[in-house]
Coordinates of C-alpha atoms in Angstrom, one line a residue:
M230 CA -10.9 -24.1 -6.6
T231 CA -13.1 -26.6 -4.3
D232 CA -16.7 -27.8 -4.9
H233 CA -17.9 -27.7 -1.4
I234 CA -17.5 -25.5 2.0
A235 CA -15.0 -26.0 4.3
W236 CA -17.1 -25.8 7.4
V237 CA -14.4 -26.1 9.7
A238 CA -12.4 -23.9 8.3
L239 CA -15.0 -21.3 7.4
S240 CA -16.0 -21.3 11.1
V241 CA -12.6 -20.7 12.2
F242 CA -12.4 -17.8 9.7
I243 CA -15.9 -16.4 10.8
F244 CA -15.0 -16.5 14.7
F245 CA -11.8 -14.2 14.1
F246 CA -13.8 -11.8 11.6
A247 CA -16.4 -11.2 14.0
L248 CA -13.9 -10.6 16.9
V249 CA -12.2 -8.2 14.9
T250 CA -15.4 -6.6 14.0
V251 CA -16.4 -5.9 17.5
M252 CA -13.0 -4.4 18.1
G253 CA -13.7 -1.9 15.3
F254 CA -16.6 -0.6 16.9
F255 CA -15.3 -0.6 20.1
A256 CA -11.9 1.3 18.9
A257 CA -14.0 4.3 18.7
R258 CA -14.1 4.4 22.9
W259 CA -10.3 3.8 22.3
K260 CA -7.6 6.4 23.1
S261 CA -10.8 8.6 23.9
G262 CA -11.3 11.5 21.9
P263 CA -14.1 13.4 20.0
V264 CA -13.9 11.1 17.1
S265 CA -16.9 13.0 15.3
E266 CA -15.9 16.6 16.2
H267 CA -12.3 16.9 14.3
L268 CA -10.7 15.6 11.5
D269 CA -7.2 15.1 13.6
E270 CA -9.5 12.5 15.7
W271 CA -11.2 10.8 13.0
G272 CA -8.5 10.5 10.2
L273 CA -5.2 10.7 12.2
G274 CA -6.7 9.0 15.7
G275 CA -5.9 12.2 17.6
R276 CA -2.2 12.4 16.6
Q277 CA -1.3 10.2 19.5
F278 CA 0.0 7.0 18.5
G279 CA 3.3 5.7 19.7
T280 CA 5.9 3.8 18.8
W281 CA 4.4 0.2 19.0
I282 CA 0.7 1.5 17.7
T283 CA 2.6 2.9 14.6
W284 CA 4.6 0.1 14.1
F285 CA 1.5 -2.1 13.8
L286 CA -0.4 0.7 11.9
V287 CA 2.2 1.3 9.3
G288 CA 3.3 -2.3 9.1
G289 CA -0.4 -3.1 8.9
D290 CA -1.3 -1.0 5.7
F291 CA 2.1 -1.3 4.3
Y292 CA 2.2 -5.2 4.2
T293 CA -1.4 -5.9 3.1
A294 CA -3.3 -9.1 2.2
Y295 CA -2.6 -8.9 -1.4
T296 CA 1.2 -8.8 -0.5
V297 CA 0.8 -12.4 1.3
I298 CA -1.1 -13.6 -1.9
A299 CA 0.4 -11.6 -4.8
V300 CA 4.3 -11.9 -3.5
P301 CA 4.4 -15.8 -3.5
A302 CA 2.5 -15.6 -6.6
L303 CA 5.0 -13.7 -8.6
V304 CA 7.9 -16.0 -7.0
Y305 CA 5.5 -19.0 -8.1
A306 CA 5.4 -17.7 -11.5
V307 CA 8.9 -16.2 -12.3
G308 CA 11.3 -17.3 -9.2
A309 CA 14.0 -15.0 -8.2
Y310 CA 12.7 -11.8 -9.9
G311 CA 9.5 -12.1 -7.3
F312 CA 11.7 -11.2 -4.7
F313 CA 12.4 -7.7 -5.8
A314 CA 10.0 -6.6 -2.8
L315 CA 12.8 -7.5 -0.5
P316 CA 15.4 -4.9 -1.6
Y317 CA 12.5 -2.8 -2.0
T318 CA 11.6 -2.9 1.8
I319 CA 15.1 -2.6 2.9
I320 CA 15.8 0.7 0.8
V321 CA 12.7 2.6 2.1
Y322 CA 13.4 2.8 5.6
P323 CA 16.7 4.9 5.6
F324 CA 14.3 7.2 3.1
V325 CA 11.5 7.4 6.3
F326 CA 14.6 7.8 8.9
A327 CA 15.7 10.9 7.0
V328 CA 12.6 12.5 5.5
M329 CA 9.6 11.5 7.5
P330 CA 10.3 13.2 10.6
V331 CA 10.8 16.4 8.7
L332 CA 7.3 16.0 7.4
W333 CA 5.8 15.2 10.5
K334 CA 7.4 18.3 12.1
K335 CA 5.8 20.7 9.2
A336 CA 2.6 18.8 9.4
H337 CA 2.5 19.1 13.6
A338 CA 3.4 22.7 13.6
N339 CA 1.0 23.8 11.1
G340 CA -2.1 21.2 11.5
Y341 CA -1.4 19.9 8.1
V342 CA -3.4 16.5 7.7
T343 CA -2.5 15.2 4.1
A344 CA 0.5 15.9 1.7
A345 CA -1.5 18.3 -0.3
D346 CA -2.0 20.5 2.6
V347 CA 2.1 20.3 3.0
V348 CA 2.6 21.1 -0.5
H349 CA 0.3 24.0 -0.4
G350 CA 2.0 25.2 2.7
A351 CA 5.1 25.3 1.2
Y352 CA 4.5 26.9 -2.3
G353 CA 1.0 28.6 -2.0
S354 CA 0.0 27.0 -5.3
R355 CA -3.5 25.6 -5.4
S356 CA -3.0 24.1 -8.7
L357 CA 0.0 22.2 -7.6
E358 CA -1.9 21.2 -4.1
L359 CA -4.9 19.7 -6.3
A360 CA -2.5 17.7 -8.5
V361 CA -1.1 16.1 -5.4
A362 CA -4.5 15.6 -4.0
L363 CA -5.8 14.1 -7.4
T364 CA -3.0 11.9 -7.8
G365 CA -3.3 10.5 -4.2
L366 CA -7.1 9.8 -4.6
V367 CA -6.6 8.0 -8.5
A368 CA -3.8 5.9 -7.2
T369 CA -5.6 4.6 -4.0
M370 CA -8.7 3.5 -5.3
P371 CA -7.2 -0.2 -7.1
Y372 CA -4.9 -0.3 -4.2
I373 CA -8.0 -0.9 -1.9
A374 CA -9.5 -2.8 -5.0
L375 CA -6.6 -5.3 -4.6
Q376 CA -7.2 -6.0 -1.1
L377 CA -10.6 -6.9 -1.9
I378 CA -9.2 -9.4 -4.4
G379 CA -7.1 -10.9 -1.7
M380 CA -9.9 -11.3 0.4
E381 CA -12.1 -12.8 -2.3
V382 CA -9.3 -15.2 -3.1
V383 CA -9.4 -16.8 0.4
I384 CA -13.1 -16.6 0.6
K385 CA -13.4 -18.6 -2.5
A386 CA -10.8 -21.4 -1.0
M387 CA -13.3 -22.3 1.8
G388 CA -15.9 -23.0 -0.9
L389 CA -17.8 -19.8 -0.9
T390 CA -18.6 -18.6 -4.4
G391 CA -21.1 -15.8 -5.4
E392 CA -20.6 -11.9 -4.6
L393 CA -22.4 -11.9 -1.3
P394 CA -19.2 -12.8 1.2
I395 CA -17.1 -9.9 -0.3
I396 CA -20.2 -7.7 -0.3
A397 CA -20.9 -8.3 3.3
A398 CA -17.1 -8.1 4.5
F399 CA -17.1 -4.8 2.8
V400 CA -20.1 -3.5 4.4
I401 CA -18.7 -4.2 7.9
L402 CA -15.5 -2.5 7.1
A403 CA -17.3 0.2 5.6
L404 CA -19.4 0.7 8.9
Y405 CA -16.6 0.4 11.7
T406 CA -14.4 2.7 9.6
Y407 CA -17.2 5.4 9.5
S408 CA -17.7 5.0 13.3
S409 CA -14.2 4.7 14.4
G410 CA -12.1 6.5 12.0
L411 CA -8.3 5.5 12.0
R412 CA -8.6 4.0 15.7
A413 CA -10.3 1.0 14.3
P414 CA -7.6 0.0 12.1
A415 CA -4.9 1.0 14.5
L416 CA -6.5 -1.5 17.1
I417 CA -7.3 -4.2 14.7
A418 CA -3.6 -3.9 13.1
F419 CA -2.2 -5.8 16.6
V420 CA -4.7 -8.8 16.0
K421 CA -3.8 -9.0 12.3
D422 CA 0.3 -8.9 12.5
I423 CA 0.4 -11.2 15.4
M424 CA -2.1 -13.8 13.4
I425 CA 0.3 -13.3 10.4
Y426 CA 3.2 -14.0 12.1
I427 CA 1.8 -17.1 13.5
V428 CA 0.7 -18.4 10.0
V429 CA 3.9 -17.5 8.3
L430 CA 6.4 -18.9 11.1
T431 CA 4.4 -22.0 11.3
A432 CA 4.6 -22.3 7.6
V433 CA 8.1 -22.0 7.2
V434 CA 8.5 -24.6 9.7
V435 CA 5.9 -27.0 9.0
V436 CA 6.0 -27.0 5.2
P437 CA 9.5 -27.7 4.7
S438 CA 9.6 -30.3 7.3
K439 CA 6.6 -32.2 5.4
L440 CA 8.4 -31.9 2.4
G441 CA 11.7 -33.1 2.9
G442 CA 13.4 -29.6 4.0
Y443 CA 14.5 -26.5 2.4
G444 CA 16.9 -28.8 0.0
A445 CA 14.0 -30.7 -1.5
V446 CA 11.9 -26.9 -1.6
F447 CA 14.6 -25.6 -3.5
S448 CA 15.4 -28.5 -5.9
A449 CA 11.7 -28.7 -6.8
A450 CA 11.4 -25.1 -7.5
N451 CA 14.5 -25.3 -9.7
D452 CA 13.5 -28.3 -11.8
A453 CA 9.9 -26.3 -12.4
F454 CA 11.5 -23.1 -13.5
T455 CA 14.2 -25.0 -15.8
A456 CA 11.2 -27.0 -17.2
K457 CA 9.1 -23.5 -17.7
G458 CA 12.4 -22.0 -19.4
G459 CA 12.1 -18.1 -20.3
A460 CA 13.2 -15.6 -17.7
T461 CA 12.2 -17.8 -14.7
G462 CA 14.3 -19.3 -12.2
L463 CA 16.2 -19.5 -8.9
T464 CA 18.6 -16.5 -9.6
L465 CA 18.6 -13.5 -11.6
K466 CA 19.3 -13.6 -15.2
P467 CA 22.2 -10.8 -16.2
A468 CA 19.5 -8.9 -18.2
Q469 CA 17.2 -8.7 -15.2
Y470 CA 19.7 -6.9 -12.9
L471 CA 19.1 -3.4 -13.9
P472 CA 15.3 -3.8 -14.1
Y473 CA 15.2 -5.6 -10.8
A474 CA 17.3 -2.6 -9.2
T475 CA 15.3 0.3 -10.6
L476 CA 11.9 -1.5 -9.9
A477 CA 13.2 -2.0 -6.2
L478 CA 14.4 1.7 -6.1
G479 CA 11.3 3.2 -7.6
S480 CA 8.7 1.3 -5.6
A481 CA 10.6 2.3 -2.6
L482 CA 10.3 6.0 -3.4
A483 CA 6.8 5.4 -4.3
A484 CA 5.4 3.5 -1.0
F485 CA 5.6 6.2 1.5
M486 CA 4.0 8.9 -0.8
Y487 CA 0.8 7.0 -0.9
P488 CA -2.1 8.5 1.6
H489 CA -2.1 5.5 3.5
T490 CA 1.2 5.3 4.4
L491 CA 1.6 9.1 5.2
T492 CA -1.7 8.8 7.1
G493 CA 0.5 6.7 9.7
I494 CA 3.0 9.1 9.8
F495 CA 0.8 12.1 10.4
A496 CA -0.9 10.3 13.2
S497 CA 2.4 9.7 15.2
K498 CA 2.8 11.4 18.3
S499 CA 6.6 12.6 17.7
A500 CA 9.4 12.7 15.3
D501 CA 11.2 10.1 17.4
T502 CA 8.1 7.9 17.1
I503 CA 8.9 7.8 13.3
R504 CA 12.7 7.3 13.8
K505 CA 12.2 4.3 15.9
N506 CA 9.7 2.8 13.6
A507 CA 12.1 3.4 10.6
I508 CA 14.7 1.4 12.6
L509 CA 12.0 -1.4 13.9
L510 CA 10.1 -1.8 10.8
P511 CA 12.5 -3.8 8.9
A512 CA 11.2 -6.7 10.8
Y513 CA 8.5 -6.7 8.1
T514 CA 11.1 -7.3 5.9
L515 CA 12.3 -10.6 7.3
L516 CA 8.6 -11.9 7.4
L517 CA 8.0 -10.7 3.9
G518 CA 11.1 -13.0 2.6
L519 CA 9.6 -15.8 4.6
I520 CA 6.1 -15.2 3.1
A521 CA 7.7 -15.1 -0.5
L522 CA 9.2 -18.6 -0.1
L523 CA 5.8 -20.0 0.0
G524 CA 6.0 -19.5 -3.7
Y525 CA 8.7 -22.0 -3.9
M526 CA 7.2 -24.3 -1.5
A527 CA 4.0 -24.8 -3.6
Y528 CA 6.2 -26.4 -6.2
A529 CA 7.5 -29.1 -3.4
A530 CA 4.0 -29.8 -2.6
G531 CA 3.0 -30.3 -6.0
I532 CA 0.4 -27.4 -6.2
K533 CA -0.8 -26.7 -9.6
V534 CA -3.0 -23.8 -10.1
T535 CA -4.7 -21.8 -13.0
S536 CA -3.9 -18.2 -11.1
P537 CA -0.8 -18.1 -9.3
N538 CA -2.9 -16.2 -6.9
D539 CA -4.5 -19.3 -5.6
V540 CA -1.2 -20.8 -4.7
V541 CA -1.2 -19.5 -1.1
P542 CA -4.5 -20.8 -0.2
M543 CA -3.8 -23.9 -1.9
L544 CA -0.9 -24.7 0.1
F545 CA -2.6 -24.0 3.1
R546 CA -5.7 -26.3 2.3
T547 CA -3.4 -29.0 0.9
L548 CA -0.9 -29.2 3.9
F549 CA -2.5 -28.1 6.9
P550 CA -5.4 -29.2 8.9
E551 CA -8.6 -27.7 8.2
W552 CA -8.7 -25.4 11.3
F553 CA -5.8 -24.0 10.8
A554 CA -5.9 -23.1 7.1
G555 CA -9.3 -21.5 8.6
F556 CA -6.8 -19.3 10.7
A557 CA -4.5 -18.4 8.1
F558 CA -7.3 -17.5 5.7
A559 CA -9.0 -15.3 8.4
A560 CA -5.4 -13.7 9.0
I561 CA -5.3 -13.0 5.5
A562 CA -8.8 -11.4 4.9
I563 CA -8.4 -9.7 8.3
G564 CA -4.8 -8.1 6.8
A565 CA -7.2 -6.9 3.8
L566 CA -9.5 -4.9 6.2
V567 CA -7.0 -2.9 8.0
P568 CA -5.0 -1.5 4.8
A569 CA -8.5 -0.9 3.2
A570 CA -9.6 1.1 6.2
V571 CA -6.5 3.4 6.0
M572 CA -6.3 3.7 2.2
S573 CA -10.2 5.0 2.4
I574 CA -9.3 7.0 5.5
G575 CA -6.1 8.7 3.5
A576 CA -8.0 9.3 0.5
A577 CA -10.9 10.7 2.5
N578 CA -8.7 13.4 4.4
L579 CA -7.4 14.5 0.7
F580 CA -10.6 15.0 -0.8
T581 CA -11.9 16.9 2.5
R582 CA -8.8 18.8 3.0
N583 CA -7.6 19.8 -0.7
V584 CA -10.8 19.7 -2.5
W585 CA -14.1 20.2 -0.5
K586 CA -12.0 23.1 1.7
S587 CA -10.4 24.6 -0.6
Y588 CA -12.9 24.5 -3.7
V589 CA -16.3 24.2 -2.0
N590 CA -16.5 25.3 1.7
P591 CA -13.5 27.4 2.8
D592 CA -15.4 28.1 6.0
I593 CA -16.1 24.5 6.8
S594 CA -15.9 23.9 10.6
H595 CA -13.7 20.8 12.1
A596 CA -16.9 18.9 12.8
G597 CA -18.0 19.5 9.4
E598 CA -14.7 18.1 8.1
A599 CA -15.0 15.1 10.0
S600 CA -18.3 14.6 8.7
V601 CA -17.4 15.3 4.9
A602 CA -14.2 12.4 5.4
K603 CA -16.6 10.2 7.2
I604 CA -19.1 10.0 4.1
T605 CA -16.1 10.1 1.5
S606 CA -14.6 7.3 3.0
L607 CA -17.8 5.2 2.3
V608 CA -18.1 6.7 -1.4
V609 CA -14.3 5.7 -1.9
K610 CA -15.0 1.9 -0.7
V611 CA -18.2 2.0 -2.7
G612 CA -15.8 2.7 -5.6
A613 CA -13.7 0.4 -4.7
L614 CA -16.0 -2.6 -4.7
A615 CA -17.2 -1.2 -8.1
F616 CA -14.2 -2.5 -9.4
I617 CA -14.2 -5.9 -8.0
L618 CA -18.0 -6.5 -8.8
F619 CA -18.3 -4.8 -12.2
L620 CA -14.9 -4.6 -13.8
P621 CA -12.1 -7.4 -14.6
T622 CA -9.9 -8.1 -12.1
Q623 CA -7.2 -7.3 -14.6
Y624 CA -8.2 -3.5 -14.7
A625 CA -7.4 -3.1 -10.9
L626 CA -4.2 -4.8 -11.4
D627 CA -3.5 -2.4 -14.2
L628 CA -4.5 0.7 -12.6
Q629 CA -2.4 -0.3 -9.6
L630 CA 0.5 -0.6 -11.6
L631 CA -0.2 2.8 -13.0
G632 CA -1.0 4.1 -9.4
G633 CA 2.6 3.4 -8.5
L634 CA 3.9 5.0 -11.5
W635 CA 1.7 8.3 -10.5
I636 CA 2.2 8.8 -6.9
V637 CA 5.9 8.7 -7.1
Q638 CA 5.5 11.7 -9.4
T639 CA 4.3 13.5 -6.3
L640 CA 7.7 13.1 -4.5
P641 CA 9.4 16.1 -6.1
A642 CA 6.5 18.4 -4.9
L643 CA 6.6 17.4 -1.4
V644 CA 10.0 15.8 -0.3
F645 CA 11.9 18.9 -1.9
G646 CA 9.7 21.3 -0.4
L647 CA 10.7 20.1 2.8
F648 CA 14.3 21.0 2.5
T649 CA 14.4 23.9 0.0
V650 CA 12.4 26.9 -1.4
W651 CA 14.2 27.1 -4.5
F652 CA 11.9 25.2 -6.6
R653 CA 9.1 27.2 -8.0
A654 CA 5.3 25.9 -8.2
E655 CA 4.9 26.4 -11.8
A656 CA 7.9 24.1 -12.0
L657 CA 7.0 21.6 -10.1
L658 CA 3.6 21.2 -11.7
L659 CA 5.1 21.0 -15.2
G660 CA 7.4 18.3 -13.7
W661 CA 4.7 16.3 -12.6
A662 CA 2.7 16.8 -15.8
V663 CA 5.4 15.6 -18.0
G664 CA 6.2 12.6 -15.6
I665 CA 2.7 11.4 -15.4
G666 CA 2.3 12.0 -19.4
W667 CA 5.4 10.2 -20.3
G668 CA 5.1 7.4 -17.9
T669 CA 1.5 6.5 -18.6
Y670 CA 2.1 6.9 -22.3
T671 CA 5.3 4.4 -22.1
A672 CA 3.5 1.9 -19.8
W673 CA 0.3 2.0 -22.0
S674 CA 2.4 1.5 -25.5
N675 CA 4.2 -1.5 -23.7
G676 CA 0.6 -3.2 -23.0
L677 CA 0.7 -2.2 -19.4
K678 CA 3.6 -3.5 -18.5
P679 CA 6.0 -2.0 -15.7
L680 CA 9.4 -2.0 -17.8
A681 CA 10.6 -0.2 -20.9
S682 CA 13.5 0.0 -22.9
I683 CA 16.0 2.2 -24.0
S684 CA 18.6 1.4 -26.9
L685 CA 22.4 3.3 -26.5
G686 CA 24.4 2.6 -29.0
D687 CA 24.5 -1.3 -29.7
S688 CA 23.1 -2.0 -26.1
S689 CA 19.5 -2.0 -25.0
Y690 CA 18.8 -1.0 -21.2
T691 CA 15.3 -2.1 -19.5
F692 CA 14.2 0.0 -16.6
Y693 CA 11.2 0.6 -14.4
V694 CA 9.1 3.2 -16.2
G695 CA 7.9 5.0 -13.2
L696 CA 11.4 5.7 -12.0
G697 CA 12.4 7.0 -15.3
A698 CA 9.4 9.2 -15.3
L699 CA 10.5 10.6 -12.0
L700 CA 13.8 11.3 -13.4
L701 CA 12.3 13.3 -16.2
N702 CA 10.0 15.0 -14.0
I703 CA 12.7 16.3 -11.5
V704 CA 15.1 17.3 -14.7
V705 CA 12.0 19.2 -16.1
A706 CA 11.1 20.9 -12.7
V707 CA 14.9 21.9 -12.6
I708 CA 15.0 23.5 -16.0
A709 CA 11.4 25.2 -15.8
T710 CA 12.6 26.7 -12.5
V711 CA 15.4 28.2 -13.8
V712 CA 13.4 29.7 -16.7
V713 CA 10.5 30.7 -14.6
G714 CA 13.1 32.5 -12.3
L715 CA 14.7 34.5 -15.1
I716 CA 11.0 35.5 -16.3
S717 CA 9.7 36.3 -12.7
P718 CA 12.6 36.7 -10.4
A719 CA 10.4 38.3 -7.8
K720 CA 7.6 35.8 -7.4
R721 CA 8.3 33.0 -5.0
G722 CA 6.4 30.2 -3.3
A723 CA 4.7 30.6 0.2
A724 CA 7.7 29.4 1.9
A725 CA 10.1 31.9 0.5

């Protein structure tokens, strides 16, 4: 991307990176509590985060650095189809408003830390608990790796090559997460989001003004998509309506099944905090729409890249002074630290509560749980770093695709158990296995693409594989519950 180091941009970048590093270590003393003596303190910040902290924390780990890089990259590559992230982040908040306060109340009343805790409490099944926990662990690892990819892209944009910069950033992230737990990303999220808002709002005003206005931006993008042909364009093709809608719905249902987003929910201090956030969080959707427009602006600016992931860094290097580019790159890199920290904490909580405590040391103390979780968070981050250092980037992208497909299969076990005790644990486990198996096979046989097609009569319908697998999962769970109930009517789950 560049053959020399952009020293001014790099200096600004290092200043802000150092600032949040200090904040990360200071966070252990913020909202004082015995961070190392209880998993609630290290892994959930003491369950005391109010509306604004939760807003920044959940928004910070939901709208990640990779979002800032990948969404404009997808819009740059395919046009309107890349905007599927907008309806998905609109659909998700009514779901959060209706479901997550119920989940919080159950978790708060019983001291649950993870989704798998809730599932075990509802059904009394160690097998179903383990399935939910392992799904969360496996789905989270490539998600963390994607954050490091986002950070790697902006570091390279400043002329730094090699693996040492990303390793150094990883070490800083690992140490302050180990030291401060969830308090660190919660505190840093304030800085990260303010910086991201400044960068994006500046870009959507300054960039069009330099390029002849939004009319010129859309005209340039339209010309580029017309020349490119295929399924690209400023508007969706009729054949894209169903895949677009199912991808948005499936992604929305998966979003709050991930351990990191649920960690923000469990860390809230009340159910009302979550309801208020379901009302306030759509402000991020507006921001996301503006971020997506950067993909169109790149055409008006004449940006040409070998990888769409380079679009945003090149746009800022081309149209802004070097100091502001450094500020934007720092915002994106810090935007990687917050979700990566929360993701590793969410995964560590799952391993500690639903693998270590359930199968290795059921009598572990509260301090012992915090200690195991801290060590696990380091291991998880090392695994994510290994993705970047030793495997092709495409592997992380492919596994992230499968991760979304897998994590949504935990929805019936987690969400249905909040409202009914009708389902049987054996049936939900079978539905989970069928959904995971069919979805993985279908995506794999289609060349690891998120969409599949089915022919009915003379018509063919294309849809999101994850949503199709979820429907199959639910159908199997319903039928199996009826069958198991007939075979063994007296045997019910723990919540019955």
